[in-house]
Amino acid sequence: MTSTIDMAHATLDGRAADRLAELLAGWLPQQRWFGGKGRRIQSVTLASCLATPGIGDDHGEEVRLWHVLAQVTYPDGANNGEAPQTYQVFVGVRRSLPDRLRHAAIGDPGTAVPELGGHCYDGLHDAHLAAWLLERLAARDTVGPLRFDRFAGQVLRTDLRGTVLTGEQSNTSVVYGDRYIAKVFRRPAPGRSPELELGLALAVAESPHIAPPIGWAEYADPDLDEPMTLLTLQAFLPSATDGWALALTSVRDLFAAEPDVSAARAGADFAPEAHRLGMATARVHRALAATLPTGWLEGEELEQLAASMRRQLELTSRQVPQLLPYAPGLGEAIDRLAALGGPLPVQRVHGDFHLGQAMRTVTGWILLDFEGEPARSLTERRAMVSPLKDIAGMLRSFDYAAHHLLGTMSTLADQPPAATELMTVRAAEWAARNRDAFCRGYAESLGYDPRAQAAVLRAFEIDKAVYEVGYEAANRPAWLPIPLNACARLARH
Ligand SMILES: Nc1ncnc2c1ncn2[C@@H]1O[C@H](COP(=O)(O)OP(=O)(O)O)[C@@H](O)[C@H]1O
Ligand SMILES: O=P(O)(O)O[C@H]1O[C@H](CO)[C@@H](O[C@H]2O[C@H](CO)[C@@H](O)[C@H](O)[C@H]2O)[C@H](O)[C@H]1O
């Protein structure tokens, strides 16, 4: 049964819309998921602002919810024809802001905004509003251009309290009890999101390596060529641990052991898990190749791939000048990819694969977040690419896990240089051991070792490390040395 909630497409009047845009201009840059960090904003306009009816009172207090698509432009973007960036915000409005929502205030939490009828806040943090979203999915409702749906045969529980997940994310996730997790895309784009597309394909293929998709919402507007995916709902894995946490435990054990103890004997050896993760990755690649289109890149197409890698290298070197000394060596390796001529098999892949995107449950590894790299356009994220891109992503992640703790250990400053050097050697050994185990696992499952295509794999590793340089410079400058050191190494070999 589906239903349509009658609504008069209520939208904010000019003055109220301007005021909300002004508040968002101050609030958006402070959000972890904002893609324009460090850039001066030129304008924020509301491309869409819809009142969502039927919210009801929360303990006698009136609550309102606006679904907002805000477009952000930058002066530097206007000069080179960059399209505005679209951000999705569920704006809650209450006359008074309870303490539990102060942290989510859009604007000053102590000041009500008369034009907007009260205090504005990020509605996903409000359990009352999160419940409204879950009810819409369960009922497969249509609310103006917002279409909520769930996969056939899924009956949703709607009595679960929604809590926003804390942690570093490119989107915002709401966990309902220990049953469901909704991922609300912060930068939706016209077209089906790869998360939904690939999740559905893998569900059809009955892959045991994904969290089963349950539902989604999209924005279907006649002005758009294709509906844009706004959020997805999938099964929550309550007892799982992510690969990044497991890997760091292993590295911690290594650093706590005597310096002459190898990674294999230091305790919490990660290599058997890396091996299983390699096998799971191969199975997911095989299922994606079986259910979605595949192809080949050769000649000019391969040159175009290399050209896009080179463009990213040039752009990032301009933005992060510390990368400049390594650019020639990295560029030469990218040129070697173009010179191969092909054919290079391509298919749909994960696209932003790293240890934080894999969760270990009691039954095995589950792969998450098939969205691709958040900074890339939807067209790029939906394109077919070599599965070696995912392999390279995970190999880079072993390097991150090995070197991250070294950078955070203040005790190292008191150590003699020889001790620091030894730990650096140990970290590199840990990374090499796990990279090898992952590739062996992949080879055992698919009958093909990704290292056989060394030049292609190296180009993808370079591309990923350069992407990470840009990502860390914008988001976590303290982490920048990790990908920069990797670029230094990759430029030499
Ligand atoms: N199905 C799930 N079960 C349990 N935890 C999950 C699930 N999906 C995501 N998570 C947790 O949420 C985090 C962020 O999810 P992710 O899909 O990577 O979001 P983003 O695209 O915003 O980075 C993951 O690192 C993981 O800890
Ligand atoms: O998970 P997201 O889709 O948001 O991916 C982005 O953020 C990641 C960090 O949270 C970032 O990954 C980089 O850091 C990881 C450790 O935190 C490391 O394991 C990865 O190898 C490294 O790339 C990812 O690049 C970015 O797109």
PDB file of N, CA, C and O in Angstrom, residues 129-198:
ATOM      1  N   LEU A 129      11.553  13.780  14.513  1.00  0.00           N
ATOM      2  CA  LEU A 129      11.595  13.936  13.059  1.00  0.00           C
ATOM      3  C   LEU A 129      12.182  12.692  12.382  1.00  0.00           C
ATOM      4  O   LEU A 129      11.751  12.298  11.292  1.00  0.00           O
ATOM      5  N   ALA A 130      13.162  12.064  13.055  1.00  0.00           N
ATOM      6  CA  ALA A 130      13.739  10.825  12.507  1.00  0.00           C
ATOM      7  C   ALA A 130      12.649   9.753  12.416  1.00  0.00           C
ATOM      8  O   ALA A 130      12.595   8.978  11.450  1.00  0.00           O
ATOM      9  N   ALA A 131      11.749   9.737  13.414  1.00  0.00           N
ATOM     10  CA  ALA A 131      10.653   8.761  13.402  1.00  0.00           C
ATOM     11  C   ALA A 131       9.723   9.030  12.219  1.00  0.00           C
ATOM     12  O   ALA A 131       9.230   8.105  11.570  1.00  0.00           O
ATOM     13  N   TRP A 132       9.522  10.301  11.923  1.00  0.00           N
ATOM     14  CA  TRP A 132       8.657  10.672  10.793  1.00  0.00           C
ATOM     15  C   TRP A 132       9.228  10.091   9.482  1.00  0.00           C
ATOM     16  O   TRP A 132       8.499   9.529   8.661  1.00  0.00           O
ATOM     17  N   LEU A 133      10.543  10.186   9.326  1.00  0.00           N
ATOM     18  CA  LEU A 133      11.178   9.654   8.104  1.00  0.00           C
ATOM     19  C   LEU A 133      10.965   8.149   7.988  1.00  0.00           C
ATOM     20  O   LEU A 133      10.620   7.633   6.915  1.00  0.00           O
ATOM     21  N   LEU A 134      11.151   7.439   9.100  1.00  0.00           N
ATOM     22  CA  LEU A 134      11.000   5.981   9.080  1.00  0.00           C
ATOM     23  C   LEU A 134       9.544   5.597   8.748  1.00  0.00           C
ATOM     24  O   LEU A 134       9.302   4.656   7.977  1.00  0.00           O
ATOM     25  N   GLU A 135       8.613   6.350   9.315  1.00  0.00           N
ATOM     26  CA  GLU A 135       7.189   6.067   9.027  1.00  0.00           C
ATOM     27  C   GLU A 135       6.891   6.260   7.541  1.00  0.00           C
ATOM     28  O   GLU A 135       6.144   5.499   6.943  1.00  0.00           O
ATOM     29  N   ARG A 136       7.487   7.306   6.941  1.00  0.00           N
ATOM     30  CA  ARG A 136       7.235   7.542   5.506  1.00  0.00           C
ATOM     31  C   ARG A 136       7.766   6.365   4.682  1.00  0.00           C
ATOM     32  O   ARG A 136       7.150   5.940   3.728  1.00  0.00           O
ATOM     33  N   LEU A 137       8.947   5.843   5.052  1.00  0.00           N
ATOM     34  CA  LEU A 137       9.516   4.714   4.314  1.00  0.00           C
ATOM     35  C   LEU A 137       8.622   3.486   4.468  1.00  0.00           C
ATOM     36  O   LEU A 137       8.336   2.786   3.496  1.00  0.00           O
ATOM     37  N   ALA A 138       8.175   3.265   5.702  1.00  0.00           N
ATOM     38  CA  ALA A 138       7.340   2.083   5.968  1.00  0.00           C
ATOM     39  C   ALA A 138       6.047   2.152   5.166  1.00  0.00           C
ATOM     40  O   ALA A 138       5.576   1.146   4.632  1.00  0.00           O
ATOM     41  N   ALA A 139       5.482   3.380   5.063  1.00  0.00           N
ATOM     42  CA  ALA A 139       4.192   3.534   4.381  1.00  0.00           C
ATOM     43  C   ALA A 139       4.355   3.749   2.876  1.00  0.00           C
ATOM     44  O   ALA A 139       3.374   3.850   2.157  1.00  0.00           O
ATOM     45  N   ARG A 140       5.575   3.845   2.392  1.00  0.00           N
ATOM     46  CA  ARG A 140       5.875   4.103   0.964  1.00  0.00           C
ATOM     47  C   ARG A 140       5.146   5.367   0.511  1.00  0.00           C
ATOM     48  O   ARG A 140       4.510   5.392  -0.542  1.00  0.00           O
ATOM     49  N   ASP A 141       5.279   6.422   1.292  1.00  0.00           N
ATOM     50  CA  ASP A 141       4.550   7.658   1.048  1.00  0.00           C
ATOM     51  C   ASP A 141       5.168   8.516  -0.056  1.00  0.00           C
ATOM     52  O   ASP A 141       6.380   8.452  -0.315  1.00  0.00           O
ATOM     53  N   THR A 142       4.331   9.340  -0.628  1.00  0.00           N
ATOM     54  CA  THR A 142       4.809  10.398  -1.523  1.00  0.00           C
ATOM     55  C   THR A 142       4.441  11.713  -0.868  1.00  0.00           C
ATOM     56  O   THR A 142       3.284  11.922  -0.497  1.00  0.00           O
ATOM     57  N   VAL A 143       5.418  12.568  -0.682  1.00  0.00           N
ATOM     58  CA  VAL A 143       5.184  13.868  -0.047  1.00  0.00           C
ATOM     59  C   VAL A 143       5.657  14.921  -1.045  1.00  0.00           C
ATOM     60  O   VAL A 143       6.853  15.230  -1.116  1.00  0.00           O
ATOM     61  N   GLY A 144       4.740  15.432  -1.862  1.00  0.00           N
ATOM     62  CA  GLY A 144       5.168  16.340  -2.934  1.00  0.00           C
ATOM     63  C   GLY A 144       6.163  15.601  -3.808  1.00  0.00           C
ATOM     64  O   GLY A 144       5.917  14.449  -4.204  1.00  0.00           O
ATOM     65  N   PRO A 145       7.349  16.199  -4.071  1.00  0.00           N
ATOM     66  CA  PRO A 145       8.332  15.512  -4.916  1.00  0.00           C
ATOM     67  C   PRO A 145       9.152  14.447  -4.164  1.00  0.00           C
ATOM     68  O   PRO A 145       9.996  13.790  -4.757  1.00  0.00           O
ATOM     69  N   LEU A 146       8.905  14.311  -2.855  1.00  0.00           N
ATOM     70  CA  LEU A 146       9.677  13.316  -2.088  1.00  0.00           C
ATOM     71  C   LEU A 146       8.973  11.968  -2.148  1.00  0.00           C
ATOM     72  O   LEU A 146       7.817  11.854  -1.749  1.00  0.00           O
ATOM     73  N   ARG A 147       9.686  10.960  -2.659  1.00  0.00           N
ATOM     74  CA  ARG A 147       9.080   9.625  -2.760  1.00  0.00           C
ATOM     75  C   ARG A 147       9.832   8.662  -1.863  1.00  0.00           C
ATOM     76  O   ARG A 147      11.035   8.465  -2.026  1.00  0.00           O
ATOM     77  N   PHE A 148       9.101   8.092  -0.936  1.00  0.00           N
ATOM     78  CA  PHE A 148       9.702   7.145   0.008  1.00  0.00           C
ATOM     79  C   PHE A 148       9.301   5.740  -0.437  1.00  0.00           C
ATOM     80  O   PHE A 148       8.161   5.511  -0.822  1.00  0.00           O
ATOM     81  N   ASP A 149      10.236   4.805  -0.353  1.00  0.00           N
ATOM     82  CA  ASP A 149       9.882   3.460  -0.795  1.00  0.00           C
ATOM     83  C   ASP A 149      10.706   2.431  -0.023  1.00  0.00           C
ATOM     84  O   ASP A 149      11.695   2.765   0.630  1.00  0.00           O
ATOM     85  N   ARG A 150      10.272   1.192  -0.097  1.00  0.00           N
ATOM     86  CA  ARG A 150      11.037   0.100   0.499  1.00  0.00           C
ATOM     87  C   ARG A 150      10.967  -1.079  -0.455  1.00  0.00           C
ATOM     88  O   ARG A 150      10.099  -1.135  -1.325  1.00  0.00           O
ATOM     89  N   PHE A 151      11.922  -1.983  -0.301  1.00  0.00           N
ATOM     90  CA  PHE A 151      11.951  -3.121  -1.213  1.00  0.00           C
ATOM     91  C   PHE A 151      10.789  -4.058  -0.927  1.00  0.00           C
ATOM     92  O   PHE A 151      10.342  -4.178   0.222  1.00  0.00           O
ATOM     93  N   ALA A 152      10.316  -4.690  -1.987  1.00  0.00           N
ATOM     94  CA  ALA A 152       9.152  -5.580  -1.864  1.00  0.00           C
ATOM     95  C   ALA A 152       9.405  -6.612  -0.761  1.00  0.00           C
ATOM     96  O   ALA A 152      10.515  -7.123  -0.609  1.00  0.00           O
ATOM     97  N   GLY A 153       8.394  -6.871  -0.013  1.00  0.00           N
ATOM     98  CA  GLY A 153       8.489  -7.922   1.003  1.00  0.00           C
ATOM     99  C   GLY A 153       9.050  -7.432   2.333  1.00  0.00           C
ATOM    100  O   GLY A 153       9.041  -8.160   3.319  1.00  0.00           O
ATOM    101  N   GLN A 154       9.565  -6.190   2.384  1.00  0.00           N
ATOM    102  CA  GLN A 154      10.115  -5.681   3.643  1.00  0.00           C
ATOM    103  C   GLN A 154       8.997  -5.036   4.462  1.00  0.00           C
ATOM    104  O   GLN A 154       8.299  -4.165   3.971  1.00  0.00           O
ATOM    105  N   VAL A 155       8.829  -5.488   5.683  1.00  0.00           N
ATOM    106  CA  VAL A 155       7.869  -4.836   6.586  1.00  0.00           C
ATOM    107  C   VAL A 155       8.709  -4.122   7.642  1.00  0.00           C
ATOM    108  O   VAL A 155       9.542  -4.736   8.297  1.00  0.00           O
ATOM    109  N   LEU A 156       8.513  -2.803   7.744  1.00  0.00           N
ATOM    110  CA  LEU A 156       9.381  -2.039   8.633  1.00  0.00           C
ATOM    111  C   LEU A 156       8.775  -1.835  10.014  1.00  0.00           C
ATOM    112  O   LEU A 156       7.586  -1.544  10.122  1.00  0.00           O
ATOM    113  N   ARG A 157       9.612  -1.952  11.026  1.00  0.00           N
ATOM    114  CA  ARG A 157       9.182  -1.559  12.378  1.00  0.00           C
ATOM    115  C   ARG A 157       9.323  -0.050  12.470  1.00  0.00           C
ATOM    116  O   ARG A 157      10.316   0.519  12.047  1.00  0.00           O
ATOM    117  N   THR A 158       8.312   0.611  13.034  1.00  0.00           N
ATOM    118  CA  THR A 158       8.394   2.081  13.110  1.00  0.00           C
ATOM    119  C   THR A 158       8.450   2.561  14.560  1.00  0.00           C
ATOM    120  O   THR A 158       8.363   3.748  14.821  1.00  0.00           O
ATOM    121  N   ASP A 159       8.627   1.613  15.486  1.00  0.00           N
ATOM    122  CA  ASP A 159       8.652   1.997  16.903  1.00  0.00           C
ATOM    123  C   ASP A 159      10.079   2.190  17.408  1.00  0.00           C
ATOM    124  O   ASP A 159      10.325   2.186  18.606  1.00  0.00           O
ATOM    125  N   LEU A 160      11.051   2.351  16.496  1.00  0.00           N
ATOM    126  CA  LEU A 160      12.447   2.416  16.926  1.00  0.00           C
ATOM    127  C   LEU A 160      12.931   3.857  16.971  1.00  0.00           C
ATOM    128  O   LEU A 160      12.643   4.643  16.067  1.00  0.00           O
ATOM    129  N   ARG A 161      13.708   4.174  17.976  1.00  0.00           N
ATOM    130  CA  ARG A 161      14.200   5.540  18.143  1.00  0.00           C
ATOM    131  C   ARG A 161      15.419   5.756  17.235  1.00  0.00           C
ATOM    132  O   ARG A 161      16.334   4.940  17.206  1.00  0.00           O
ATOM    133  N   GLY A 162      15.418   6.863  16.547  1.00  0.00           N
ATOM    134  CA  GLY A 162      16.535   7.156  15.645  1.00  0.00           C
ATOM    135  C   GLY A 162      17.597   8.021  16.331  1.00  0.00           C
ATOM    136  O   GLY A 162      17.274   9.010  16.966  1.00  0.00           O
ATOM    137  N   THR A 163      18.860   7.620  16.185  1.00  0.00           N
ATOM    138  CA  THR A 163      19.968   8.379  16.779  1.00  0.00           C
ATOM    139  C   THR A 163      21.019   8.622  15.707  1.00  0.00           C
ATOM    140  O   THR A 163      21.403   7.675  15.000  1.00  0.00           O
ATOM    141  N   VAL A 164      21.487   9.845  15.619  1.00  0.00           N
ATOM    142  CA  VAL A 164      22.519  10.144  14.617  1.00  0.00           C
ATOM    143  C   VAL A 164      23.832   9.500  15.036  1.00  0.00           C
ATOM    144  O   VAL A 164      24.238   9.586  16.196  1.00  0.00           O
ATOM    145  N   LEU A 165      24.463   8.849  14.081  1.00  0.00           N
ATOM    146  CA  LEU A 165      25.749   8.204  14.329  1.00  0.00           C
ATOM    147  C   LEU A 165      26.818   9.283  14.472  1.00  0.00           C
ATOM    148  O   LEU A 165      26.851  10.216  13.665  1.00  0.00           O
ATOM    149  N   THR A 166      27.681   9.139  15.479  1.00  0.00           N
ATOM    150  CA  THR A 166      28.776  10.111  15.561  1.00  0.00           C
ATOM    151  C   THR A 166      29.950   9.522  14.785  1.00  0.00           C
ATOM    152  O   THR A 166      29.986   8.334  14.529  1.00  0.00           O
ATOM    153  N   GLY A 167      30.883  10.319  14.435  1.00  0.00           N
ATOM    154  CA  GLY A 167      32.035   9.796  13.695  1.00  0.00           C
ATOM    155  C   GLY A 167      32.196  10.563  12.410  1.00  0.00           C
ATOM    156  O   GLY A 167      31.300  11.288  11.989  1.00  0.00           O
ATOM    157  N   GLU A 168      33.361  10.353  11.807  1.00  0.00           N
ATOM    158  CA  GLU A 168      33.701  11.108  10.609  1.00  0.00           C
ATOM    159  C   GLU A 168      32.967  10.528   9.414  1.00  0.00           C
ATOM    160  O   GLU A 168      33.193   9.402   9.021  1.00  0.00           O
ATOM    161  N   GLN A 169      32.079  11.293   8.853  1.00  0.00           N
ATOM    162  CA  GLN A 169      31.303  10.794   7.718  1.00  0.00           C
ATOM    163  C   GLN A 169      31.186  11.843   6.631  1.00  0.00           C
ATOM    164  O   GLN A 169      31.243  13.043   6.908  1.00  0.00           O
ATOM    165  N   SER A 170      30.954  11.374   5.411  1.00  0.00           N
ATOM    166  CA  SER A 170      30.725  12.298   4.302  1.00  0.00           C
ATOM    167  C   SER A 170      29.233  12.585   4.172  1.00  0.00           C
ATOM    168  O   SER A 170      28.820  13.471   3.441  1.00  0.00           O
ATOM    169  N   ASN A 171      28.401  11.768   4.849  1.00  0.00           N
ATOM    170  CA  ASN A 171      26.954  11.967   4.860  1.00  0.00           C
ATOM    171  C   ASN A 171      26.522  11.928   6.318  1.00  0.00           C
ATOM    172  O   ASN A 171      27.363  12.016   7.202  1.00  0.00           O
ATOM    173  N   THR A 172      25.214  11.756   6.572  1.00  0.00           N
ATOM    174  CA  THR A 172      24.779  11.641   7.960  1.00  0.00           C
ATOM    175  C   THR A 172      23.923  10.393   8.089  1.00  0.00           C
ATOM    176  O   THR A 172      23.000  10.191   7.297  1.00  0.00           O
ATOM    177  N   SER A 173      24.249   9.554   9.068  1.00  0.00           N
ATOM    178  CA  SER A 173      23.507   8.303   9.243  1.00  0.00           C
ATOM    179  C   SER A 173      22.706   8.326  10.525  1.00  0.00           C
ATOM    180  O   SER A 173      23.178   8.815  11.554  1.00  0.00           O
ATOM    181  N   VAL A 174      21.483   7.787  10.444  1.00  0.00           N
ATOM    182  CA  VAL A 174      20.622   7.685  11.623  1.00  0.00           C
ATOM    183  C   VAL A 174      20.397   6.201  11.883  1.00  0.00           C
ATOM    184  O   VAL A 174      19.975   5.464  10.988  1.00  0.00           O
ATOM    185  N   VAL A 175      20.735   5.765  13.104  1.00  0.00           N
ATOM    186  CA  VAL A 175      20.561   4.358  13.465  1.00  0.00           C
ATOM    187  C   VAL A 175      19.237   4.213  14.211  1.00  0.00           C
ATOM    188  O   VAL A 175      18.972   4.961  15.154  1.00  0.00           O
ATOM    189  N   TYR A 176      18.408   3.280  13.770  1.00  0.00           N
ATOM    190  CA  TYR A 176      17.115   3.032  14.408  1.00  0.00           C
ATOM    191  C   TYR A 176      17.216   1.745  15.224  1.00  0.00           C
ATOM    192  O   TYR A 176      17.335   0.649  14.654  1.00  0.00           O
ATOM    193  N   GLY A 177      17.196   1.891  16.566  1.00  0.00           N
ATOM    194  CA  GLY A 177      17.357   0.729  17.442  1.00  0.00           C
ATOM    195  C   GLY A 177      18.643   0.034  17.029  1.00  0.00           C
ATOM    196  O   GLY A 177      19.640   0.682  16.724  1.00  0.00           O
ATOM    197  N   ASP A 178      18.619  -1.298  16.995  1.00  0.00           N
ATOM    198  CA  ASP A 178      19.790  -1.959  16.400  1.00  0.00           C
ATOM    199  C   ASP A 178      19.353  -2.696  15.133  1.00  0.00           C
ATOM    200  O   ASP A 178      19.897  -3.722  14.773  1.00  0.00           O
ATOM    201  N   ARG A 179      18.344  -2.117  14.453  1.00  0.00           N
ATOM    202  CA  ARG A 179      17.754  -2.772  13.290  1.00  0.00           C
ATOM    203  C   ARG A 179      18.149  -2.168  11.944  1.00  0.00           C
ATOM    204  O   ARG A 179      18.500  -2.872  11.017  1.00  0.00           O
ATOM    205  N   TYR A 180      18.019  -0.835  11.875  1.00  0.00           N
ATOM    206  CA  TYR A 180      18.195  -0.184  10.574  1.00  0.00           C
ATOM    207  C   TYR A 180      19.197   0.965  10.676  1.00  0.00           C
ATOM    208  O   TYR A 180      19.381   1.539  11.751  1.00  0.00           O
ATOM    209  N   ILE A 181      19.769   1.292   9.542  1.00  0.00           N
ATOM    210  CA  ILE A 181      20.591   2.511   9.479  1.00  0.00           C
ATOM    211  C   ILE A 181      20.190   3.251   8.201  1.00  0.00           C
ATOM    212  O   ILE A 181      20.163   2.666   7.107  1.00  0.00           O
ATOM    213  N   ALA A 182      19.809   4.532   8.374  1.00  0.00           N
ATOM    214  CA  ALA A 182      19.463   5.356   7.213  1.00  0.00           C
ATOM    215  C   ALA A 182      20.650   6.247   6.915  1.00  0.00           C
ATOM    216  O   ALA A 182      21.204   6.876   7.821  1.00  0.00           O
ATOM    217  N   LYS A 183      21.056   6.263   5.663  1.00  0.00           N
ATOM    218  CA  LYS A 183      22.125   7.205   5.283  1.00  0.00           C
ATOM    219  C   LYS A 183      21.497   8.325   4.483  1.00  0.00           C
ATOM    220  O   LYS A 183      20.910   8.089   3.414  1.00  0.00           O
ATOM    221  N   VAL A 184      21.574   9.533   5.016  1.00  0.00           N
ATOM    222  CA  VAL A 184      20.999  10.695   4.345  1.00  0.00           C
ATOM    223  C   VAL A 184      22.129  11.369   3.561  1.00  0.00           C
ATOM    224  O   VAL A 184      23.118  11.818   4.156  1.00  0.00           O
ATOM    225  N   PHE A 185      21.974  11.400   2.241  1.00  0.00           N
ATOM    226  CA  PHE A 185      23.047  11.959   1.412  1.00  0.00           C
ATOM    227  C   PHE A 185      23.074  13.468   1.562  1.00  0.00           C
ATOM    228  O   PHE A 185      22.057  14.128   1.382  1.00  0.00           O
ATOM    229  N   ARG A 186      24.217  13.981   1.871  1.00  0.00           N
ATOM    230  CA  ARG A 186      24.328  15.428   2.046  1.00  0.00           C
ATOM    231  C   ARG A 186      24.485  16.157   0.736  1.00  0.00           C
ATOM    232  O   ARG A 186      24.179  17.330   0.640  1.00  0.00           O
ATOM    233  N   ARG A 187      25.029  15.461  -0.272  1.00  0.00           N
ATOM    234  CA  ARG A 187      25.195  16.115  -1.575  1.00  0.00           C
ATOM    235  C   ARG A 187      24.492  15.291  -2.646  1.00  0.00           C
ATOM    236  O   ARG A 187      25.145  14.636  -3.459  1.00  0.00           O
ATOM    237  N   PRO A 188      23.157  15.302  -2.640  1.00  0.00           N
ATOM    238  CA  PRO A 188      22.445  14.495  -3.629  1.00  0.00           C
ATOM    239  C   PRO A 188      22.627  15.071  -5.029  1.00  0.00           C
ATOM    240  O   PRO A 188      22.898  16.267  -5.172  1.00  0.00           O
ATOM    241  N   ALA A 189      22.515  14.210  -6.023  1.00  0.00           N
ATOM    242  CA  ALA A 189      22.661  14.660  -7.419  1.00  0.00           C
ATOM    243  C   ALA A 189      21.634  13.904  -8.260  1.00  0.00           C
ATOM    244  O   ALA A 189      21.273  12.774  -7.918  1.00  0.00           O
ATOM    245  N   PRO A 190      21.169  14.525  -9.352  1.00  0.00           N
ATOM    246  CA  PRO A 190      20.196  13.836 -10.193  1.00  0.00           C
ATOM    247  C   PRO A 190      20.755  12.503 -10.682  1.00  0.00           C
ATOM    248  O   PRO A 190      21.895  12.431 -11.138  1.00  0.00           O
ATOM    249  N   GLY A 191      19.946  11.468 -10.554  1.00  0.00           N
ATOM    250  CA  GLY A 191      20.409  10.129 -10.938  1.00  0.00           C
ATOM    251  C   GLY A 191      20.417   9.230  -9.721  1.00  0.00           C
ATOM    252  O   GLY A 191      20.474   9.709  -8.594  1.00  0.00           O
ATOM    253  N   ARG A 192      20.340   7.930  -9.986  1.00  0.00           N
ATOM    254  CA  ARG A 192      20.312   6.987  -8.873  1.00  0.00           C
ATOM    255  C   ARG A 192      21.691   6.890  -8.229  1.00  0.00           C
ATOM    256  O   ARG A 192      22.701   6.786  -8.919  1.00  0.00           O
ATOM    257  N   SER A 193      21.717   6.917  -6.911  1.00  0.00           N
ATOM    258  CA  SER A 193      23.018   6.873  -6.228  1.00  0.00           C
ATOM    259  C   SER A 193      23.613   5.473  -6.359  1.00  0.00           C
ATOM    260  O   SER A 193      22.891   4.483  -6.323  1.00  0.00           O
ATOM    261  N   PRO A 194      24.946   5.387  -6.522  1.00  0.00           N
ATOM    262  CA  PRO A 194      25.581   4.071  -6.654  1.00  0.00           C
ATOM    263  C   PRO A 194      25.320   3.195  -5.427  1.00  0.00           C
ATOM    264  O   PRO A 194      25.279   1.982  -5.542  1.00  0.00           O
ATOM    265  N   GLU A 195      25.153   3.802  -4.267  1.00  0.00           N
ATOM    266  CA  GLU A 195      24.876   3.024  -3.054  1.00  0.00           C
ATOM    267  C   GLU A 195      23.621   2.171  -3.254  1.00  0.00           C
ATOM    268  O   GLU A 195      23.594   0.984  -2.954  1.00  0.00           O
ATOM    269  N   LEU A 196      22.602   2.803  -3.814  1.00  0.00           N
ATOM    270  CA  LEU A 196      21.332   2.122  -4.031  1.00  0.00           C
ATOM    271  C   LEU A 196      21.446   1.145  -5.207  1.00  0.00           C
ATOM    272  O   LEU A 196      21.014  -0.004  -5.137  1.00  0.00           O
ATOM    273  N   GLU A 197      22.062   1.638  -6.277  1.00  0.00           N
ATOM    274  CA  GLU A 197      22.183   0.844  -7.501  1.00  0.00           C
ATOM    275  C   GLU A 197      22.982  -0.441  -7.252  1.00  0.00           C
ATOM    276  O   GLU A 197      22.538  -1.542  -7.588  1.00  0.00           O
ATOM    277  N   LEU A 198      24.155  -0.295  -6.617  1.00  0.00           N
ATOM    278  CA  LEU A 198      25.012  -1.457  -6.403  1.00  0.00           C
ATOM    279  C   LEU A 198      24.458  -2.335  -5.282  1.00  0.00           C
ATOM    280  O   LEU A 198      24.553  -3.562  -5.331  1.00  0.00           O
TER     281      LEU A 198
END
